[in-house]
Coordinates of C-alpha atoms in Angstrom, one line a residue:
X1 CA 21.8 3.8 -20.9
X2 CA 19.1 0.8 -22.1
X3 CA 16.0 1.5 -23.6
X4 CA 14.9 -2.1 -22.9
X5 CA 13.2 -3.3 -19.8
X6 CA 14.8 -7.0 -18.5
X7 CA 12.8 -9.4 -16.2
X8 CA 12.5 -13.2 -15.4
X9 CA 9.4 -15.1 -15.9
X10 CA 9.3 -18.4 -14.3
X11 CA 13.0 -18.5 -14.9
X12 CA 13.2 -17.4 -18.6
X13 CA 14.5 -14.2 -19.6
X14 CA 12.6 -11.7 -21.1
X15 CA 14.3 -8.2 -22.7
X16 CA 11.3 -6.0 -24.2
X17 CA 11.8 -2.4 -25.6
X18 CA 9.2 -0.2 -27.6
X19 CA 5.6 -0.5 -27.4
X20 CA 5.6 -4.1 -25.7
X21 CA 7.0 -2.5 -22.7
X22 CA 4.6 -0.2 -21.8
X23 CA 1.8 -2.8 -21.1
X24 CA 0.4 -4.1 -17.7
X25 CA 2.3 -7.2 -16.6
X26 CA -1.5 -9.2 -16.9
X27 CA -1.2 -8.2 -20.5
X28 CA 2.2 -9.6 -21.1
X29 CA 1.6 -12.7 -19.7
X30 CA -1.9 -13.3 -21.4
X31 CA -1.2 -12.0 -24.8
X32 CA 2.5 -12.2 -25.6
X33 CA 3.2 -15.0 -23.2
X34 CA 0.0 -17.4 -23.2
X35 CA 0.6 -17.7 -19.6
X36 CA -3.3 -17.9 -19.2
X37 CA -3.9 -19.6 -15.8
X38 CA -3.4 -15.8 -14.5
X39 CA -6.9 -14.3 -14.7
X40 CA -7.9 -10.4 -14.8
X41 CA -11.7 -9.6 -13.4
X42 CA -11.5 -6.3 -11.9
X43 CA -8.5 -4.7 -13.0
X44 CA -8.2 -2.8 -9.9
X45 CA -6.5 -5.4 -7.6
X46 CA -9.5 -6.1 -5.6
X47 CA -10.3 -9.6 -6.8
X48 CA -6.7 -10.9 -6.6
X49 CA -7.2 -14.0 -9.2
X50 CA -4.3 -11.8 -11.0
X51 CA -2.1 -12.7 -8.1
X52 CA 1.7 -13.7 -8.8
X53 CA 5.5 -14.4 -6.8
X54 CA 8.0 -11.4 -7.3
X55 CA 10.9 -12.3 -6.8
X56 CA 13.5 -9.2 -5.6
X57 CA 17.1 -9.8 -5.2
X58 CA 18.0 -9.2 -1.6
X59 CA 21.3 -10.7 0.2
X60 CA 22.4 -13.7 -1.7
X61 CA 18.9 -15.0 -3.1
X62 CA 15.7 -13.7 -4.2
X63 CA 12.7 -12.8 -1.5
X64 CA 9.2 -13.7 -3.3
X65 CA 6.0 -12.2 -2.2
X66 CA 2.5 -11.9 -3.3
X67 CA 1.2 -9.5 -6.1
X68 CA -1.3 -7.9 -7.9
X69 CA -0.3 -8.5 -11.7
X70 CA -3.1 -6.4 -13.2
X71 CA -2.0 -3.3 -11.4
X72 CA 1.6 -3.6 -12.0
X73 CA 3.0 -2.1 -15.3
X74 CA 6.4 -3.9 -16.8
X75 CA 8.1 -0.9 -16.1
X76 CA 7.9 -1.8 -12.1
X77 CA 9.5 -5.3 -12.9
X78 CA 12.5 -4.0 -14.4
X79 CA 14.8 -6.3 -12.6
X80 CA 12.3 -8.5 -10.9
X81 CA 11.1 -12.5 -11.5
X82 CA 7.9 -13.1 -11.9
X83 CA 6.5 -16.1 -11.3
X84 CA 3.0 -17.6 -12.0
X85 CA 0.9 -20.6 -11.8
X86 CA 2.2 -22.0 -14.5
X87 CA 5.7 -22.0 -13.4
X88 CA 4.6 -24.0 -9.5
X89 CA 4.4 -27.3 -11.4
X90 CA 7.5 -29.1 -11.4
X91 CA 7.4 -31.8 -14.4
X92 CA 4.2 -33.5 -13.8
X93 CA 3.6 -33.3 -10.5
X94 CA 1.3 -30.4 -9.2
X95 CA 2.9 -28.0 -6.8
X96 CA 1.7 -29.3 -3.0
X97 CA -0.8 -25.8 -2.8
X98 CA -1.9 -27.4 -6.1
X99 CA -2.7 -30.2 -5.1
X100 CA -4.1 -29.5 -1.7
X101 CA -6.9 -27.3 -3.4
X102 CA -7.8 -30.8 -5.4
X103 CA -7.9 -32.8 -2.5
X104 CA -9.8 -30.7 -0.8
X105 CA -12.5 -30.0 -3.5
X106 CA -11.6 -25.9 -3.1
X107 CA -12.3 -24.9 -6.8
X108 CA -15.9 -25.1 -9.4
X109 CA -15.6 -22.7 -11.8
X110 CA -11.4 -22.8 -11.1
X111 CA -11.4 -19.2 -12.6
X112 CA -10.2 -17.7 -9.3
X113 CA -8.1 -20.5 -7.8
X114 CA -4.5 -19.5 -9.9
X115 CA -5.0 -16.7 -7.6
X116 CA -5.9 -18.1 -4.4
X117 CA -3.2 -20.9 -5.2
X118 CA -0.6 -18.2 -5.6
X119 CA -1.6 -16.1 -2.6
X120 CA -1.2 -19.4 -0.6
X121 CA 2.3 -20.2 -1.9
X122 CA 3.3 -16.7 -1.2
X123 CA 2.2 -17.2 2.4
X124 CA 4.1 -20.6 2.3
X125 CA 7.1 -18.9 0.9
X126 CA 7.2 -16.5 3.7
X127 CA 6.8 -19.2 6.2
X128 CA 3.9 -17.6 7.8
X129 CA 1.4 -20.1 10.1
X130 CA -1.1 -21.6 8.5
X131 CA -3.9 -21.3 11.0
X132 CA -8.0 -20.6 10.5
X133 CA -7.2 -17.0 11.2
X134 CA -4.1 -16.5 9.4
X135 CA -5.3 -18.2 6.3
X136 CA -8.0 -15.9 6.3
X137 CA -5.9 -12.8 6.8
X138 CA -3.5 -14.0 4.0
X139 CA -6.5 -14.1 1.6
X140 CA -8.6 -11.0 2.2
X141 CA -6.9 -10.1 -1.0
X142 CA -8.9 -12.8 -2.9
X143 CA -12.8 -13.2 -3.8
X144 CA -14.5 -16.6 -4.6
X145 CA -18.1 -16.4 -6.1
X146 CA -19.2 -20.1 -6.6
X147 CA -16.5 -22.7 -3.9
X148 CA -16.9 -21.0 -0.9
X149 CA -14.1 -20.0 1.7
X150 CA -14.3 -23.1 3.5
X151 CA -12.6 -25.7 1.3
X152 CA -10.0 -23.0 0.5
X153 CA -8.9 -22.9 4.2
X154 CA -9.6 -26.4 4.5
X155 CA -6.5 -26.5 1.4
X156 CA -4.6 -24.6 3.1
X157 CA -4.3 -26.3 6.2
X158 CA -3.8 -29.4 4.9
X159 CA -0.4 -28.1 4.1
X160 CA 1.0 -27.7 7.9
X161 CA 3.4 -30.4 8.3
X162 CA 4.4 -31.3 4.7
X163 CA 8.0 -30.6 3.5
X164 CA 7.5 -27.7 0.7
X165 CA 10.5 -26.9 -1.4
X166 CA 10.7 -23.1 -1.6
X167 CA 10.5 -21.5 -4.8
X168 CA 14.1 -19.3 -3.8
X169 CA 15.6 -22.7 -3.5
X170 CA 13.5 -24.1 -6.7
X171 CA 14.6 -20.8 -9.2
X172 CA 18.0 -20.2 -7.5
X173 CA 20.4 -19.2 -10.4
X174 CA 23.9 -17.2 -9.5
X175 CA 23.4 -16.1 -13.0
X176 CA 19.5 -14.5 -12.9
X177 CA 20.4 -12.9 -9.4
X178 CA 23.8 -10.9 -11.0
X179 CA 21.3 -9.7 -14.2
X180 CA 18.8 -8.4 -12.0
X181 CA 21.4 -6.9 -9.9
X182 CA 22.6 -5.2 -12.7
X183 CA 19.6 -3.6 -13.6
X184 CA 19.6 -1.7 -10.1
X185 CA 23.2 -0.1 -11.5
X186 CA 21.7 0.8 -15.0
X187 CA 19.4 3.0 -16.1
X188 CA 16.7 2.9 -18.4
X189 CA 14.8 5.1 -20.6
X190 CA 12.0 4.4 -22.7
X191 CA 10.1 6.1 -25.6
X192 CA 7.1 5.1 -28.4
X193 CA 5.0 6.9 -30.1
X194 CA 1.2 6.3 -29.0
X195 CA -0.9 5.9 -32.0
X196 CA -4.0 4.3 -30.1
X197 CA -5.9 8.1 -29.6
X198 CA -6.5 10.9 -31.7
X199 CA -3.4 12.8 -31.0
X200 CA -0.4 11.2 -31.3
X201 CA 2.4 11.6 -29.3
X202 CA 5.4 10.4 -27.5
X203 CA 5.6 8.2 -24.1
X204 CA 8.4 8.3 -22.0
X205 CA 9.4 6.0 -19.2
X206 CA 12.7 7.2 -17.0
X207 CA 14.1 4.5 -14.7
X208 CA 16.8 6.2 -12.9
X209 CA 19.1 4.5 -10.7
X210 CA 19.6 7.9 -8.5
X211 CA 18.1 10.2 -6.6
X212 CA 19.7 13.2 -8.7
X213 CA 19.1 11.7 -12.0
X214 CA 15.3 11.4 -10.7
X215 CA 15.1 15.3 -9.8
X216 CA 17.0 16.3 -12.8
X217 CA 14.4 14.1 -15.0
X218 CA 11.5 15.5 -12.6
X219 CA 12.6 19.0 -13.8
X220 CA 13.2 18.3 -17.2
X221 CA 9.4 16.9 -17.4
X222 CA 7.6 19.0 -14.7
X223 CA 3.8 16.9 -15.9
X224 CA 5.8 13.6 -15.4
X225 CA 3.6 11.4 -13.4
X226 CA 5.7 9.5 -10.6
X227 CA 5.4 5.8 -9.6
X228 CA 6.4 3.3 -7.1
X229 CA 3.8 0.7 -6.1
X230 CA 1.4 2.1 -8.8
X231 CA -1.3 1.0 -6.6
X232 CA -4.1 4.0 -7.6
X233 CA -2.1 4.7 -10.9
X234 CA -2.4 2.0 -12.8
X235 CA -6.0 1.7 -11.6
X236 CA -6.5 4.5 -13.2
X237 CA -4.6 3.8 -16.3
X238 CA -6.2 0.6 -16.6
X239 CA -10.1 2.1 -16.7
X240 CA -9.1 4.8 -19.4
X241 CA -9.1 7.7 -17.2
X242 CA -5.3 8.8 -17.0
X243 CA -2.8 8.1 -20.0
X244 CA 0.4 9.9 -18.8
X245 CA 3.1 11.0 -21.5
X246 CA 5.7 11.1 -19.2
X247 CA 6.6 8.6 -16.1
X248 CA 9.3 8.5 -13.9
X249 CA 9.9 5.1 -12.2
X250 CA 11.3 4.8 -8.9
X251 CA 11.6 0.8 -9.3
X252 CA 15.6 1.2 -8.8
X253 CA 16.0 4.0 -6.1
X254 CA 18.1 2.9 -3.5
X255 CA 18.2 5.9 -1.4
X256 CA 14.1 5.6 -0.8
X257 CA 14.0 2.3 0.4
X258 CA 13.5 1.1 3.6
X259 CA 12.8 2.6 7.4
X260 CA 15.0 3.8 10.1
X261 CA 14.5 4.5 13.5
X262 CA 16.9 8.1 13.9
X263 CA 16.2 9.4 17.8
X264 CA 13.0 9.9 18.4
X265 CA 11.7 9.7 14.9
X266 CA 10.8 6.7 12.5
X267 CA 12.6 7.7 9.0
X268 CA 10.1 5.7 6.6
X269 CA 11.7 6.0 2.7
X270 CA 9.0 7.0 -0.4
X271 CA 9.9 3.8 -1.8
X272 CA 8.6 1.4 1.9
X273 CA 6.1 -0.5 1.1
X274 CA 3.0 -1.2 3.4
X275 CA 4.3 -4.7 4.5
X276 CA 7.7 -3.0 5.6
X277 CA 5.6 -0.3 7.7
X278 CA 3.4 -2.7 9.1
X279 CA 6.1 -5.0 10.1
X280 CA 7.5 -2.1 12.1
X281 CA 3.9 -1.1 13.3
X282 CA 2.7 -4.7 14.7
X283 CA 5.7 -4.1 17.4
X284 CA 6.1 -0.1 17.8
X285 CA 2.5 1.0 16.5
X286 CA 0.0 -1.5 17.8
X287 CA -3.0 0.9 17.1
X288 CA -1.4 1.9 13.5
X289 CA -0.9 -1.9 12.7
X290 CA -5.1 -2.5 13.4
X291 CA -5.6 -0.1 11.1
X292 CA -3.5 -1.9 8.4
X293 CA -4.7 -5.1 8.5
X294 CA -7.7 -4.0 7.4
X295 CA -6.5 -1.5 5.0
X296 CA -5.8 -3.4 2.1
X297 CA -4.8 -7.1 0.7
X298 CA -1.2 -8.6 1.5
X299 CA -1.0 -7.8 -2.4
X300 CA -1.7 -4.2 -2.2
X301 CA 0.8 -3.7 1.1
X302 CA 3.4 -6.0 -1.0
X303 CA 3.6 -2.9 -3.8
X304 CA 1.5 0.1 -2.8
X305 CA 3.6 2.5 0.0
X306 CA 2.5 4.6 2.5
X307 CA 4.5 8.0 0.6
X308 CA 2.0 7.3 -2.1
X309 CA -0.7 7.2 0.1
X310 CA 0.0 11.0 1.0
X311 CA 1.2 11.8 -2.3
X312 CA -2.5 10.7 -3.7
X313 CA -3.9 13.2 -1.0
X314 CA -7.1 11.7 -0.5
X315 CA -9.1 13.0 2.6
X316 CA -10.1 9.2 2.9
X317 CA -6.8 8.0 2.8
X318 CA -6.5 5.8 6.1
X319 CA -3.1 6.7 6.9
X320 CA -3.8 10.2 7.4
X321 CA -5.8 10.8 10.7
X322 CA -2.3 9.0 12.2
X323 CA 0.4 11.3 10.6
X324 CA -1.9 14.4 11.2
X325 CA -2.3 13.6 14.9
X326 CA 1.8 12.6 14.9
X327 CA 2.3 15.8 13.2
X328 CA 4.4 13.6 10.3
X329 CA 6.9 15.9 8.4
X330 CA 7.2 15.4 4.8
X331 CA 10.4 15.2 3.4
X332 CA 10.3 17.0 -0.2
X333 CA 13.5 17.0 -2.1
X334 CA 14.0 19.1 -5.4
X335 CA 17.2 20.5 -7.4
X336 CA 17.4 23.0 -4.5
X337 CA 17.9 20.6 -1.9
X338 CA 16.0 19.1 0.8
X339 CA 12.7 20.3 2.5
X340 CA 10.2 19.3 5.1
X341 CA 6.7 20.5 6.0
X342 CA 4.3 19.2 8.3
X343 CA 1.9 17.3 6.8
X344 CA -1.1 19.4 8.6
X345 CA 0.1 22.5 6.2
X346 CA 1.4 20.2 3.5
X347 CA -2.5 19.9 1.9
X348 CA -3.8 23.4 0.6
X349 CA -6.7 22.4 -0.7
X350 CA -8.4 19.2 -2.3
X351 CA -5.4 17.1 -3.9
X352 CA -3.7 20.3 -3.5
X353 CA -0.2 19.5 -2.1
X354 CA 2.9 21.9 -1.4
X355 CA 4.9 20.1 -3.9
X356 CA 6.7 22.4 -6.5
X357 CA 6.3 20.8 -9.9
X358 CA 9.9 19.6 -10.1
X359 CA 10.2 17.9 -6.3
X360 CA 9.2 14.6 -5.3
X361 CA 8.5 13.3 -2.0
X362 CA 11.6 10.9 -0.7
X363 CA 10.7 10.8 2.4
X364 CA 8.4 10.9 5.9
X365 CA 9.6 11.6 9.7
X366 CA 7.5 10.1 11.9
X367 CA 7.6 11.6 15.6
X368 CA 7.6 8.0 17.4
X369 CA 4.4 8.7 20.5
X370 CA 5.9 8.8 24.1
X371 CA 5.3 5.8 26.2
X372 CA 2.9 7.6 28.4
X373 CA 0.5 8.8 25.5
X374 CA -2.8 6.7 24.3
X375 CA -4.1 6.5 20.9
X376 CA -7.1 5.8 19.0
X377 CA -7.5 5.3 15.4
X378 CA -10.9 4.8 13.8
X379 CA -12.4 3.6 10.3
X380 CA -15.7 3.6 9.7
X381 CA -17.1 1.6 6.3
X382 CA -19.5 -0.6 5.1
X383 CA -17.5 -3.7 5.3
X384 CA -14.1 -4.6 7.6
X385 CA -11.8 -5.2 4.8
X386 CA -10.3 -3.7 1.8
X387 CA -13.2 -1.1 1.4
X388 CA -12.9 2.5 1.1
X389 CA -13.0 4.7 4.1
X390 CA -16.5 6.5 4.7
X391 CA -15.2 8.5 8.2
X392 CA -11.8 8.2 10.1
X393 CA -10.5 9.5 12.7
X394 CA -7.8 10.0 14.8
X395 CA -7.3 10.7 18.8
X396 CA -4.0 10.8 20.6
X397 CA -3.8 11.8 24.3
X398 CA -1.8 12.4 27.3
X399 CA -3.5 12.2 30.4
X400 CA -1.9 14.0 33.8
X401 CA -4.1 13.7 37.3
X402 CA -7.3 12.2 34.9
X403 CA -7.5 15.6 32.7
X404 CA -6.5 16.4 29.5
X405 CA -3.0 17.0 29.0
X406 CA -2.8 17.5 25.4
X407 CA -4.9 16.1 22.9
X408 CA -4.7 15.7 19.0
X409 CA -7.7 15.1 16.7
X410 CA -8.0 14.3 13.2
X411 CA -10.7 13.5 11.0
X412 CA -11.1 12.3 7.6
X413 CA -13.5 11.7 4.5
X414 CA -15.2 15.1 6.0
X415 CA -13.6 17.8 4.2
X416 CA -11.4 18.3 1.4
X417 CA -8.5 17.9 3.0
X418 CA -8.3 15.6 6.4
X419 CA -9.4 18.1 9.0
X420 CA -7.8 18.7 12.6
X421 CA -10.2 20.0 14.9
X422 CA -8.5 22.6 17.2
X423 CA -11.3 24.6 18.9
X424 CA -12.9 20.9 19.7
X425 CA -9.0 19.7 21.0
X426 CA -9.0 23.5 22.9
X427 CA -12.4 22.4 24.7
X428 CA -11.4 19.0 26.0
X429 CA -7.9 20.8 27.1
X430 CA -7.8 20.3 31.1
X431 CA -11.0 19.0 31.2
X432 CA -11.6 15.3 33.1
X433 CA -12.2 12.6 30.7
X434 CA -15.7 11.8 31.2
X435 CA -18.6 10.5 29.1
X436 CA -20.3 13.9 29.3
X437 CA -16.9 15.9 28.2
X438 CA -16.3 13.8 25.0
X439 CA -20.3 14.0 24.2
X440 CA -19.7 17.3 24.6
X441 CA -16.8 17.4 22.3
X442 CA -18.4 15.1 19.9
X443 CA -21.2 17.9 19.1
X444 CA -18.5 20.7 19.0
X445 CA -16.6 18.6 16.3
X446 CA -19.8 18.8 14.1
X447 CA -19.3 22.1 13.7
X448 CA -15.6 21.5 12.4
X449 CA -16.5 19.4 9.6
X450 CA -17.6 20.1 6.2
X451 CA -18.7 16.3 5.0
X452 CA -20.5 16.1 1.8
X453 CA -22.9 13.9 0.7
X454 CA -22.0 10.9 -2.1
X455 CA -22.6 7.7 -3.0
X456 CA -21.0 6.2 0.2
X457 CA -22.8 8.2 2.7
X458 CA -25.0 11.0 3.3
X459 CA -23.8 14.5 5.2
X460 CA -26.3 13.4 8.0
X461 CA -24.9 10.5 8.8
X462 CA -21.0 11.5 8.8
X463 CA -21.9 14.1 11.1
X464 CA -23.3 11.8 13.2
X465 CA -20.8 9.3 12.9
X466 CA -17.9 11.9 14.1
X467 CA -20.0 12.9 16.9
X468 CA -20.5 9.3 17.9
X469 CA -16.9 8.3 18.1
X470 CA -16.0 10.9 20.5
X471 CA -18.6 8.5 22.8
X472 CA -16.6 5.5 21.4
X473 CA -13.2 6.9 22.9
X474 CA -14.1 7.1 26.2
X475 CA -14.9 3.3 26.5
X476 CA -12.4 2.3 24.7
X477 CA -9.7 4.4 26.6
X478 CA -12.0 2.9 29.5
X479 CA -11.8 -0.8 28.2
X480 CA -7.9 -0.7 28.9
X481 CA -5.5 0.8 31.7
X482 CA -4.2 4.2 31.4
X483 CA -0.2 4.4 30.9
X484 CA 1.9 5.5 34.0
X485 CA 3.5 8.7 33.6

């Protein structure tokens, strides 16, 4: 077994062990490495001028895409190639994103263009079209206080038509893919001893390379905190509020990866990513993929996944008014086997979950909606993208002779736990669906809900906000035809 991590950066290899290997990869590259063109602002992958390429071995060659570095630990890399500003240049000529945000006059103060430049290379490297809109999609992720947006697009469409070598091609080595491959069969475990607070004690990193060996370590170290995409962790870690002793990677699961459509259900591993979701939702899920795209950057979706998103159990979370309403089973696997429980009875309280201190969560079945059903999914914030949820909400519907057939209501960021709302779904059960029905059901809900007031909103107004979408789904179920049974 190693107790030393192993990653490429910008084609160099890198074996790290001790106390260097439990620092943010932002860290490593700015203070061990001098790789400084990668800048840290907010430390909470909101700014993305941290972004970087990670490269992941899959098939014969290495698939790069965007990244957060400040909220990835080295401990996620294990196995990985990281690439970074520094390493587009080839000789002395400026990679052509590079040099398109010259030409174009996109950067002043240049502090956030590494990360714009990056972002745009990762959208490059996954051949995506460059277009006004899809420019600005691929870069919610990244905040410019002194160019403006405008000579940033203007960069990146100057790019259509120009022959860009890849960076797969440019970093291809037989040799880096086999040691990162390796890694995957390998397991890792790391210890130090912190000395940085008061009371000293020992870290621990596990990196199993199987399921068991991740249960067995999960009972072995019931407080162990677990990561994938570390998107909310390492937040945390990085502001001084959490400092976990013991951390149980699942960087090389194998058996948590991916999706799977098994009958009528969508199998969706802990270890699926949001990208991987939302690829599958922009065909199958039209009204989950809206609520996606505005749910957080490409860097975010590229690491964080949606099995952390229920694992965090926020009543905010904007996944959850969609697996409440699809009644979503969460798969829970411990040393006594496998488990699942709806996730309406899998939350018993704020943050509360039914997860037994030595189980993790490997898995979620997704009932996949019948053709003749409708949905809505609503999020209500003060701005469109990457912000945090102040009311959402969930509707889905089958409709039989213009009533009611069944109905499904979820609401979140008005409780302690998302809340379904069964004496509002009972009332709207049979009943014609008509402007005066949902307003009816709209005040009903109010008396559901239990919002609070804090620093993103008052009681007052999520009451009134819930009431008011209940108005909102009739014209939108209005504004669009009505499947055939």
């Amino acid at each position: 077994m190693r107790n030393y991590l192993l990653f490429y950066v910008n084609g160099s290899r890198y074996q790290v062990h001790g106390e260097q290997a439990f620092q943010s990869l932002t860290d490593f590259l700015r203070y061990d490495l001098g790789l400084t063109g990668t800048k840290v602002v907010c430390a909470e992958g909101d700014c993305g001028s941290c972004t970087v390429l990670i490269g992941v071995p899959e098939g014969d060659r290495l698939i790069y895409r965007p990244i957060d570095g400040c909220i990835q630990y080295l401990w996620q890399l294990d196995g990985r190639h990281v690439v970074t500003v520094e390493g587009l240049r080839e000789a002395e000529a400026l990679h052509p994103v590079q040099q398109a945000m010259v030409d174009s006059f996109g950067s002043q103060c240049g502090y956030c263009t590494p990360g714009f430049v990056m972002a745009l290379t990762g959208m490059v490297e996954q051949q995506q079209p460059l277009t006004r809109q899809s420019v600005k999609e691929g870069l919610t992720g990244n905040l410019c206080r002194c160019t403006g947006y405008e000579q940033i697009i203007d960069a990146a469409l100057l790019l259509n038509g120009q022959t860009i070598r890849p960076i797969a091609e440019r970093y291809h080595s037989e040799a880096m893919r086999q040691d990162l491959l390796a890694c995957a069969d390998d397991p890792a475990t790391l210890t130090y001893a912190e000395s940085h607070t008061p009371e000293r004690h020992a870290v621990v990193i596990s990196l199993p390379v199987s399921l068991e060996d991740a249960i067995s370590f999960k009972a072995r170290t019931p407080r162990a905190v677990v990561v994938s995409g570390g998107t909310d962790l390492s937040v945390q870690m990085n502001k001084g509020r959490l400092a976990p002793k013991f951390i149980l990677s699942l960087t090389h699961l194998k058996e948590l990866e991916g999706l799977e459509v098994r009958g009528d259900h969508l199998r969706i591993g802990a270890k699926a990513t949001w990208s991987e979701v939302d690829t599958f939702a922009a065909e199958h899920l039209p009204e989950f993929h809206r609520i996606i795209q505005v749910f957080a950057s490409p860097q975010i979706r590229n690491a964080g996944t949606l099995a952390g998103n229920v694992g965090n159990g926020s009543p905010i979370a904007d996944s959850m008014p969609f697996l409440y309403i699809m009644e979503t089973e969460v798969e829970l696997t411990g040393p006594s086997g496998t488990r699942r429980v709806n996730i309406n009875q899998f939350y018993r309280g704020y943050k509360q979950l039914d997860l037994a201190p030595d189980e993790l969560i490997s898995a979620l079945w997704l009932p996949l909606p019948h053709p003749e059903e409708q949905m809505k999914l609503y999020k209500v914030s003060k701005r469109k993208d990457l912000d945090i949820s102040t009311v959402t909400a969930g509707f889905r519907l089958r409709l039989q002779d213009h009533q009611v057939a069944d109905i499904r209501i979820a609401v979140g960021g008005v409780g302690p736990t998302v809340l379904r709302l069964p004496k509002t779904e009972a009332h709207l059960q049979g009943r014609p669906l008509t402007p005066e029905a949902l307003a009816e059901a709209g005040r009903l809900a109010r008396a559901e809900i239990t919002p609070i007031s804090d620093v993103r909103a008052s009681q007052d107004y999520r009451l009134q906000v819930t009431e008011n979408l209940f108005r909102k789904l009739y014209h939108d179920l209005e504004a669009e035809p009505a499947p055939v049974a």
